[in-house]
């Protein structure tokens, strides 16, 4: 992790946070999504999981663990994408 001293410095983490904020705003303002509690909850949890996994992987302090958690983040991003295609 020599390039970054914290996960907050990583562009991918910053983008994940921005995405999470957009998803939360959408789930609160889009009436179709807001009325479907299950969908809203799952979208919010999947979006939050993206940045959380990046942070957790970074804090594991090995490149192998970071990569592993980046794959988890990728999976959560795919989950969000899939739900937006409903």
mmCIF file of N, CA, C and O in Angstrom:
data_model
loop_
_atom_site.group_PDB
_atom_site.id
_atom_site.type_symbol
_atom_site.label_atom_id
_atom_site.label_comp_id
_atom_site.label_asym_id
_atom_site.label_seq_id
_atom_site.Cartn_x
_atom_site.Cartn_y
_atom_site.Cartn_z
ATOM 1 N N UNK A 1 0.812 -1.197 0.000
ATOM 2 C CA UNK A 1 0.000 0.000 0.000
ATOM 3 C C UNK A 1 0.857 1.263 0.000
ATOM 4 O O UNK A 1 0.456 2.278 0.495
ATOM 5 N N UNK A 2 2.035 1.215 -0.534
ATOM 6 C CA UNK A 2 2.971 2.326 -0.475
ATOM 7 C C UNK A 2 2.456 3.589 -1.157
ATOM 8 O O UNK A 2 2.769 4.690 -0.740
ATOM 9 N N UNK A 3 1.653 3.432 -2.200
ATOM 10 C CA UNK A 3 1.202 4.598 -2.950
ATOM 11 C C UNK A 3 0.214 5.455 -2.159
ATOM 12 O O UNK A 3 0.187 6.664 -2.310
ATOM 13 N N UNK A 4 -0.594 4.842 -1.348
ATOM 14 C CA UNK A 4 -1.608 5.563 -0.572
ATOM 15 C C UNK A 4 -1.371 5.344 0.911
ATOM 16 O O UNK A 4 -1.064 4.244 1.344
ATOM 17 N N UNK A 5 -1.586 6.394 1.673
ATOM 18 C CA UNK A 5 -1.461 6.230 3.124
ATOM 19 C C UNK A 5 -2.813 5.930 3.763
ATOM 20 O O UNK A 5 -2.878 5.498 4.909
ATOM 21 N N UNK A 6 -3.907 6.144 3.019
ATOM 22 C CA UNK A 6 -5.241 5.807 3.514
ATOM 23 C C UNK A 6 -6.154 5.500 2.330
ATOM 24 O O UNK A 6 -5.911 5.962 1.212
ATOM 25 N N UNK A 7 -7.181 4.746 2.584
ATOM 26 C CA UNK A 7 -8.112 4.405 1.507
ATOM 27 C C UNK A 7 -8.882 5.626 1.020
ATOM 28 O O UNK A 7 -9.318 5.670 -0.129
ATOM 29 N N UNK A 8 -9.019 6.636 1.878
ATOM 30 C CA UNK A 8 -9.722 7.855 1.472
ATOM 31 C C UNK A 8 -9.026 8.575 0.320
ATOM 32 O O UNK A 8 -9.655 9.336 -0.399
ATOM 33 N N UNK A 9 -7.737 8.334 0.144
ATOM 34 C CA UNK A 9 -6.987 8.956 -0.946
ATOM 35 C C UNK A 9 -7.227 8.265 -2.289
ATOM 36 O O UNK A 9 -6.941 8.841 -3.334
ATOM 37 N N UNK A 10 -7.759 7.076 -2.271
ATOM 38 C CA UNK A 10 -7.945 6.300 -3.500
ATOM 39 C C UNK A 10 -9.123 6.857 -4.302
ATOM 40 O O UNK A 10 -10.226 7.032 -3.776
ATOM 41 N N UNK A 11 -8.883 7.096 -5.590
ATOM 42 C CA UNK A 11 -9.941 7.630 -6.445
ATOM 43 C C UNK A 11 -11.136 6.678 -6.513
ATOM 44 O O UNK A 11 -12.294 7.118 -6.517
ATOM 45 N N UNK A 12 -10.879 5.392 -6.558
ATOM 46 C CA UNK A 12 -11.968 4.421 -6.637
ATOM 47 C C UNK A 12 -12.856 4.502 -5.393
ATOM 48 O O UNK A 12 -14.082 4.369 -5.479
ATOM 49 N N UNK A 13 -12.274 4.756 -4.243
ATOM 50 C CA UNK A 13 -13.060 4.910 -3.018
ATOM 51 C C UNK A 13 -13.904 6.182 -3.088
ATOM 52 O O UNK A 13 -15.085 6.174 -2.748
ATOM 53 N N UNK A 14 -13.316 7.268 -3.536
ATOM 54 C CA UNK A 14 -14.039 8.536 -3.660
ATOM 55 C C UNK A 14 -15.218 8.404 -4.628
ATOM 56 O O UNK A 14 -16.317 8.896 -4.363
ATOM 57 N N UNK A 15 -14.987 7.721 -5.750
ATOM 58 C CA UNK A 15 -16.056 7.494 -6.733
ATOM 59 C C UNK A 15 -17.156 6.604 -6.133
ATOM 60 O O UNK A 15 -18.342 6.818 -6.386
ATOM 61 N N UNK A 16 -16.758 5.622 -5.363
ATOM 62 C CA UNK A 16 -17.734 4.739 -4.722
ATOM 63 C C UNK A 16 -18.605 5.519 -3.740
ATOM 64 O O UNK A 16 -19.822 5.288 -3.662
ATOM 65 N N UNK A 17 -18.011 6.444 -3.005
ATOM 66 C CA UNK A 17 -18.796 7.285 -2.091
ATOM 67 C C UNK A 17 -19.786 8.147 -2.855
ATOM 68 O O UNK A 17 -20.956 8.275 -2.467
ATOM 69 N N UNK A 18 -19.327 8.744 -3.948
ATOM 70 C CA UNK A 18 -20.198 9.577 -4.778
ATOM 71 C C UNK A 18 -21.370 8.752 -5.311
ATOM 72 O O UNK A 18 -22.514 9.208 -5.315
ATOM 73 N N UNK A 19 -21.070 7.540 -5.764
ATOM 74 C CA UNK A 19 -22.113 6.662 -6.268
ATOM 75 C C UNK A 19 -23.113 6.331 -5.162
ATOM 76 O O UNK A 19 -24.325 6.354 -5.379
ATOM 77 N N UNK A 20 -22.615 6.034 -3.982
ATOM 78 C CA UNK A 20 -23.491 5.720 -2.856
ATOM 79 C C UNK A 20 -24.435 6.862 -2.528
ATOM 80 O O UNK A 20 -25.632 6.648 -2.288
ATOM 81 N N UNK A 21 -23.936 8.083 -2.547
ATOM 82 C CA UNK A 21 -24.774 9.256 -2.273
ATOM 83 C C UNK A 21 -25.857 9.376 -3.348
ATOM 84 O O UNK A 21 -27.027 9.629 -3.052
ATOM 85 N N UNK A 22 -25.481 9.163 -4.609
ATOM 86 C CA UNK A 22 -26.457 9.243 -5.700
ATOM 87 C C UNK A 22 -27.536 8.174 -5.554
ATOM 88 O O UNK A 22 -28.717 8.442 -5.782
ATOM 89 N N UNK A 23 -27.139 6.976 -5.187
ATOM 90 C CA UNK A 23 -28.115 5.897 -5.006
ATOM 91 C C UNK A 23 -29.056 6.231 -3.857
ATOM 92 O O UNK A 23 -30.278 6.070 -3.977
ATOM 93 N N UNK A 24 -28.523 6.708 -2.739
ATOM 94 C CA UNK A 24 -29.378 7.069 -1.608
ATOM 95 C C UNK A 24 -30.369 8.153 -1.999
ATOM 96 O O UNK A 24 -31.557 8.077 -1.673
ATOM 97 N N UNK A 25 -29.911 9.175 -2.715
ATOM 98 C CA UNK A 25 -30.811 10.255 -3.155
ATOM 99 C C UNK A 25 -31.887 9.706 -4.083
ATOM 100 O O UNK A 25 -33.063 10.049 -3.965
ATOM 101 N N UNK A 26 -31.496 8.855 -5.013
ATOM 102 C CA UNK A 26 -32.451 8.276 -5.950
ATOM 103 C C UNK A 26 -33.498 7.445 -5.226
ATOM 104 O O UNK A 26 -34.693 7.546 -5.514
ATOM 105 N N UNK A 27 -33.068 6.640 -4.272
ATOM 106 C CA UNK A 27 -34.016 5.766 -3.582
ATOM 107 C C UNK A 27 -34.975 6.542 -2.685
ATOM 108 O O UNK A 27 -36.034 6.040 -2.331
ATOM 109 N N UNK A 28 -34.604 7.754 -2.338
ATOM 110 C CA UNK A 28 -35.486 8.581 -1.509
ATOM 111 C C UNK A 28 -36.402 9.464 -2.343
ATOM 112 O O UNK A 28 -37.473 9.862 -1.877
ATOM 113 N N UNK A 29 -36.006 9.782 -3.569
ATOM 114 C CA UNK A 29 -36.785 10.711 -4.388
ATOM 115 C C UNK A 29 -37.606 10.028 -5.474
ATOM 116 O O UNK A 29 -38.633 10.554 -5.884
ATOM 117 N N UNK A 30 -37.193 8.883 -5.953
ATOM 118 C CA UNK A 30 -37.935 8.162 -6.975
ATOM 119 C C UNK A 30 -39.075 7.409 -6.294
ATOM 120 O O UNK A 30 -38.837 6.493 -5.512
ATOM 121 N N UNK A 31 -40.298 7.803 -6.582
ATOM 122 C CA UNK A 31 -41.462 7.240 -5.879
ATOM 123 C C UNK A 31 -41.628 5.745 -6.116
ATOM 124 O O UNK A 31 -42.029 5.019 -5.213
ATOM 125 N N UNK A 32 -41.312 5.272 -7.314
ATOM 126 C CA UNK A 32 -41.442 3.845 -7.609
ATOM 127 C C UNK A 32 -40.494 3.032 -6.727
ATOM 128 O O UNK A 32 -40.875 2.004 -6.181
ATOM 129 N N UNK A 33 -39.259 3.500 -6.576
ATOM 130 C CA UNK A 33 -38.283 2.796 -5.750
ATOM 131 C C UNK A 33 -38.579 2.997 -4.268
ATOM 132 O O UNK A 33 -38.515 2.061 -3.475
ATOM 133 N N UNK A 34 -38.916 4.221 -3.877
ATOM 134 C CA UNK A 34 -39.162 4.529 -2.468
ATOM 135 C C UNK A 34 -40.301 3.695 -1.891
ATOM 136 O O UNK A 34 -40.280 3.334 -0.707
ATOM 137 N N UNK A 35 -41.298 3.367 -2.711
ATOM 138 C CA UNK A 35 -42.436 2.571 -2.239
ATOM 139 C C UNK A 35 -42.108 1.087 -2.107
ATOM 140 O O UNK A 35 -42.797 0.362 -1.404
ATOM 141 N N UNK A 36 -41.102 0.649 -2.800
ATOM 142 C CA UNK A 36 -40.700 -0.764 -2.754
ATOM 143 C C UNK A 36 -39.573 -0.899 -1.733
ATOM 144 O O UNK A 36 -38.392 -0.797 -2.070
ATOM 145 N N UNK A 37 -39.943 -1.130 -0.474
ATOM 146 C CA UNK A 37 -38.952 -1.134 0.603
ATOM 147 C C UNK A 37 -37.833 -2.130 0.355
ATOM 148 O O UNK A 37 -36.665 -1.841 0.595
ATOM 149 N N UNK A 38 -38.162 -3.314 -0.124
ATOM 150 C CA UNK A 38 -37.136 -4.339 -0.361
ATOM 151 C C UNK A 38 -36.115 -3.896 -1.382
ATOM 152 O O UNK A 38 -34.911 -4.049 -1.182
ATOM 153 N N UNK A 39 -36.583 -3.349 -2.507
ATOM 154 C CA UNK A 39 -35.689 -2.875 -3.541
ATOM 155 C C UNK A 39 -34.844 -1.707 -3.037
ATOM 156 O O UNK A 39 -33.629 -1.680 -3.241
ATOM 157 N N UNK A 40 -35.499 -0.758 -2.375
ATOM 158 C CA UNK A 40 -34.787 0.411 -1.835
ATOM 159 C C UNK A 40 -33.689 -0.014 -0.867
ATOM 160 O O UNK A 40 -32.541 0.415 -0.972
ATOM 161 N N UNK A 41 -34.045 -0.902 0.042
ATOM 162 C CA UNK A 41 -33.084 -1.371 1.043
ATOM 163 C C UNK A 41 -31.911 -2.091 0.382
ATOM 164 O O UNK A 41 -30.751 -1.844 0.716
ATOM 165 N N UNK A 42 -32.203 -2.971 -0.571
ATOM 166 C CA UNK A 42 -31.144 -3.730 -1.227
ATOM 167 C C UNK A 42 -30.228 -2.820 -2.044
ATOM 168 O O UNK A 42 -29.006 -2.991 -2.038
ATOM 169 N N UNK A 43 -30.800 -1.841 -2.746
ATOM 170 C CA UNK A 43 -29.975 -0.890 -3.506
ATOM 171 C C UNK A 43 -29.055 -0.107 -2.576
ATOM 172 O O UNK A 43 -27.870 0.073 -2.864
ATOM 173 N N UNK A 44 -29.603 0.370 -1.484
ATOM 174 C CA UNK A 44 -28.795 1.152 -0.543
ATOM 175 C C UNK A 44 -27.679 0.309 0.064
ATOM 176 O O UNK A 44 -26.533 0.751 0.162
ATOM 177 N N UNK A 45 -27.999 -0.916 0.452
ATOM 178 C CA UNK A 45 -26.977 -1.777 1.064
ATOM 179 C C UNK A 45 -25.889 -2.159 0.065
ATOM 180 O O UNK A 45 -24.707 -2.167 0.393
ATOM 181 N N UNK A 46 -26.275 -2.455 -1.168
ATOM 182 C CA UNK A 46 -25.290 -2.816 -2.190
ATOM 183 C C UNK A 46 -24.388 -1.628 -2.509
ATOM 184 O O UNK A 46 -23.169 -1.779 -2.646
ATOM 185 N N UNK A 47 -24.980 -0.436 -2.610
ATOM 186 C CA UNK A 47 -24.184 0.760 -2.917
ATOM 187 C C UNK A 47 -23.200 1.060 -1.788
ATOM 188 O O UNK A 47 -22.039 1.405 -2.036
ATOM 189 N N UNK A 48 -23.642 0.936 -0.546
ATOM 190 C CA UNK A 48 -22.767 1.178 0.598
ATOM 191 C C UNK A 48 -21.665 0.125 0.686
ATOM 192 O O UNK A 48 -20.528 0.421 1.072
ATOM 193 N N UNK A 49 -21.976 -1.083 0.280
ATOM 194 C CA UNK A 49 -21.018 -2.179 0.323
ATOM 195 C C UNK A 49 -19.804 -1.931 -0.574
ATOM 196 O O UNK A 49 -18.700 -2.389 -0.270
ATOM 197 N N UNK A 50 -19.993 -1.197 -1.652
ATOM 198 C CA UNK A 50 -18.887 -0.937 -2.576
ATOM 199 C C UNK A 50 -17.754 -0.206 -1.852
ATOM 200 O O UNK A 50 -16.616 -0.667 -1.820
ATOM 201 N N UNK A 51 -18.065 0.931 -1.246
ATOM 202 C CA UNK A 51 -17.024 1.704 -0.552
ATOM 203 C C UNK A 51 -16.543 0.989 0.714
ATOM 204 O O UNK A 51 -15.353 1.034 1.043
ATOM 205 N N UNK A 52 -17.442 0.305 1.409
ATOM 206 C CA UNK A 52 -17.034 -0.418 2.625
ATOM 207 C C UNK A 52 -16.011 -1.508 2.327
ATOM 208 O O UNK A 52 -15.056 -1.699 3.079
ATOM 209 N N UNK A 53 -16.206 -2.234 1.226
ATOM 210 C CA UNK A 53 -15.265 -3.289 0.877
ATOM 211 C C UNK A 53 -13.910 -2.729 0.455
ATOM 212 O O UNK A 53 -12.873 -3.328 0.751
ATOM 213 N N UNK A 54 -13.906 -1.600 -0.214
ATOM 214 C CA UNK A 54 -12.635 -0.959 -0.575
ATOM 215 C C UNK A 54 -11.873 -0.591 0.697
ATOM 216 O O UNK A 54 -10.681 -0.874 0.836
ATOM 217 N N UNK A 55 -12.578 0.017 1.635
ATOM 218 C CA UNK A 55 -11.945 0.417 2.897
ATOM 219 C C UNK A 55 -11.436 -0.796 3.671
ATOM 220 O O UNK A 55 -10.294 -0.801 4.157
ATOM 221 N N UNK A 56 -12.253 -1.827 3.771
ATOM 222 C CA UNK A 56 -11.832 -3.009 4.521
ATOM 223 C C UNK A 56 -10.628 -3.687 3.878
ATOM 224 O O UNK A 56 -9.684 -4.090 4.553
ATOM 225 N N UNK A 57 -10.659 -3.809 2.565
ATOM 226 C CA UNK A 57 -9.531 -4.426 1.866
ATOM 227 C C UNK A 57 -8.241 -3.660 2.067
ATOM 228 O O UNK A 57 -7.177 -4.248 2.276
ATOM 229 N N UNK A 58 -8.324 -2.341 2.032
ATOM 230 C CA UNK A 58 -7.133 -1.516 2.239
ATOM 231 C C UNK A 58 -6.577 -1.717 3.641
ATOM 232 O O UNK A 58 -5.365 -1.834 3.829
ATOM 233 N N UNK A 59 -7.465 -1.769 4.605
ATOM 234 C CA UNK A 59 -7.027 -1.893 6.001
ATOM 235 C C UNK A 59 -6.445 -3.265 6.324
ATOM 236 O O UNK A 59 -5.784 -3.430 7.342
ATOM 237 N N UNK A 60 -6.646 -4.238 5.477
ATOM 238 C CA UNK A 60 -6.047 -5.563 5.687
ATOM 239 C C UNK A 60 -4.536 -5.526 5.462
ATOM 240 O O UNK A 60 -3.831 -6.432 5.848
ATOM 241 N N UNK A 61 -4.056 -4.500 4.793
ATOM 242 C CA UNK A 61 -2.629 -4.184 4.638
ATOM 243 C C UNK A 61 -1.823 -5.152 3.781
ATOM 244 O O UNK A 61 -0.607 -5.158 3.844
ATOM 245 N N UNK A 62 -2.489 -5.965 2.977
ATOM 246 C CA UNK A 62 -1.749 -6.758 1.999
ATOM 247 C C UNK A 62 -2.395 -6.546 0.636
ATOM 248 O O UNK A 62 -3.606 -6.346 0.528
ATOM 249 N N UNK A 63 -1.582 -6.601 -0.382
ATOM 250 C CA UNK A 63 -2.085 -6.405 -1.742
ATOM 251 C C UNK A 63 -3.105 -7.489 -2.097
ATOM 252 O O UNK A 63 -4.141 -7.215 -2.712
ATOM 253 N N UNK A 64 -2.821 -8.703 -1.692
ATOM 254 C CA UNK A 64 -3.711 -9.827 -1.985
ATOM 255 C C UNK A 64 -5.092 -9.610 -1.368
ATOM 256 O O UNK A 64 -6.122 -9.860 -2.010
ATOM 257 N N UNK A 65 -5.142 -9.161 -0.136
ATOM 258 C CA UNK A 65 -6.423 -8.904 0.531
ATOM 259 C C UNK A 65 -7.148 -7.723 -0.111
ATOM 260 O O UNK A 65 -8.370 -7.762 -0.279
ATOM 261 N N UNK A 66 -6.415 -6.681 -0.463
ATOM 262 C CA UNK A 66 -7.048 -5.540 -1.130
ATOM 263 C C UNK A 66 -7.704 -5.995 -2.429
ATOM 264 O O UNK A 66 -8.859 -5.658 -2.700
ATOM 265 N N UNK A 67 -6.991 -6.769 -3.211
ATOM 266 C CA UNK A 67 -7.541 -7.258 -4.478
ATOM 267 C C UNK A 67 -8.784 -8.102 -4.229
ATOM 268 O O UNK A 67 -9.799 -7.966 -4.923
ATOM 269 N N UNK A 68 -8.727 -8.943 -3.230
ATOM 270 C CA UNK A 68 -9.880 -9.782 -2.878
ATOM 271 C C UNK A 68 -11.104 -8.920 -2.574
ATOM 272 O O UNK A 68 -12.211 -9.190 -3.064
ATOM 273 N N UNK A 69 -10.921 -7.875 -1.782
ATOM 274 C CA UNK A 69 -12.040 -7.019 -1.420
ATOM 275 C C UNK A 69 -12.471 -6.115 -2.568
ATOM 276 O O UNK A 69 -13.642 -5.727 -2.646
ATOM 277 N N UNK A 70 -11.569 -5.789 -3.468
ATOM 278 C CA UNK A 70 -11.967 -5.042 -4.660
ATOM 279 C C UNK A 70 -12.904 -5.888 -5.523
ATOM 280 O O UNK A 70 -13.846 -5.365 -6.128
ATOM 281 N N UNK A 71 -12.663 -7.194 -5.562
ATOM 282 C CA UNK A 71 -13.587 -8.085 -6.272
ATOM 283 C C UNK A 71 -14.962 -8.105 -5.593
ATOM 284 O O UNK A 71 -15.992 -8.150 -6.263
ATOM 285 N N UNK A 72 -14.985 -8.058 -4.266
ATOM 286 C CA UNK A 72 -16.272 -7.971 -3.562
ATOM 287 C C UNK A 72 -16.990 -6.680 -3.947
ATOM 288 O O UNK A 72 -18.204 -6.671 -4.167
ATOM 289 N N UNK A 73 -16.238 -5.578 -4.008
ATOM 290 C CA UNK A 73 -16.814 -4.295 -4.405
ATOM 291 C C UNK A 73 -17.379 -4.365 -5.813
ATOM 292 O O UNK A 73 -18.462 -3.851 -6.094
ATOM 293 N N UNK A 74 -16.645 -5.003 -6.695
ATOM 294 C CA UNK A 74 -17.097 -5.159 -8.076
ATOM 295 C C UNK A 74 -18.413 -5.942 -8.114
ATOM 296 O O UNK A 74 -19.332 -5.619 -8.861
ATOM 297 N N UNK A 75 -18.516 -6.954 -7.290
ATOM 298 C CA UNK A 75 -19.747 -7.728 -7.208
ATOM 299 C C UNK A 75 -20.924 -6.887 -6.736
ATOM 300 O O UNK A 75 -22.034 -6.983 -7.280
ATOM 301 N N UNK A 76 -20.696 -6.046 -5.751
ATOM 302 C CA UNK A 76 -21.756 -5.164 -5.261
ATOM 303 C C UNK A 76 -22.165 -4.147 -6.324
ATOM 304 O O UNK A 76 -23.345 -3.818 -6.465
ATOM 305 N N UNK A 77 -21.195 -3.652 -7.073
ATOM 306 C CA UNK A 77 -21.501 -2.713 -8.159
ATOM 307 C C UNK A 77 -22.356 -3.408 -9.221
ATOM 308 O O UNK A 77 -23.312 -2.823 -9.747
ATOM 309 N N UNK A 78 -22.023 -4.645 -9.523
ATOM 310 C CA UNK A 78 -22.820 -5.408 -10.477
ATOM 311 C C UNK A 78 -24.228 -5.647 -9.972
ATOM 312 O O UNK A 78 -25.196 -5.617 -10.736
ATOM 313 N N UNK A 79 -24.351 -5.874 -8.681
ATOM 314 C CA UNK A 79 -25.669 -6.063 -8.074
ATOM 315 C C UNK A 79 -26.515 -4.805 -8.247
ATOM 316 O O UNK A 79 -27.685 -4.881 -8.623
ATOM 317 N N UNK A 80 -25.921 -3.648 -8.013
ATOM 318 C CA UNK A 80 -26.632 -2.381 -8.216
ATOM 319 C C UNK A 80 -27.050 -2.227 -9.671
ATOM 320 O O UNK A 80 -28.199 -1.867 -9.968
ATOM 321 N N UNK A 81 -26.148 -2.476 -10.566
ATOM 322 C CA UNK A 81 -26.436 -2.339 -11.992
ATOM 323 C C UNK A 81 -27.590 -3.244 -12.377
ATOM 324 O O UNK A 81 -28.501 -2.853 -13.104
ATOM 325 N N UNK A 82 -27.568 -4.468 -11.889
ATOM 326 C CA UNK A 82 -28.626 -5.418 -12.209
ATOM 327 C C UNK A 82 -29.973 -4.939 -11.697
ATOM 328 O O UNK A 82 -30.987 -5.067 -12.377
ATOM 329 N N UNK A 83 -30.020 -4.369 -10.506
ATOM 330 C CA UNK A 83 -31.286 -3.900 -9.936
ATOM 331 C C UNK A 83 -31.817 -2.683 -10.682
ATOM 332 O O UNK A 83 -33.035 -2.472 -10.735
ATOM 333 N N UNK A 84 -30.952 -1.871 -11.265
ATOM 334 C CA UNK A 84 -31.415 -0.710 -12.010
ATOM 335 C C UNK A 84 -32.026 -1.119 -13.343
ATOM 336 O O UNK A 84 -32.692 -0.328 -13.995
ATOM 337 N N UNK A 85 -31.832 -2.349 -13.737
ATOM 338 C CA UNK A 85 -32.395 -2.846 -14.994
ATOM 339 C C UNK A 85 -33.746 -3.530 -14.777
ATOM 340 O O UNK A 85 -34.217 -4.226 -15.667
ATOM 341 N N UNK A 86 -34.350 -3.340 -13.598
ATOM 342 C CA UNK A 86 -35.614 -4.029 -13.310
ATOM 343 C C UNK A 86 -36.737 -3.541 -14.185
ATOM 344 O O UNK A 86 -36.826 -2.591 -14.786
#
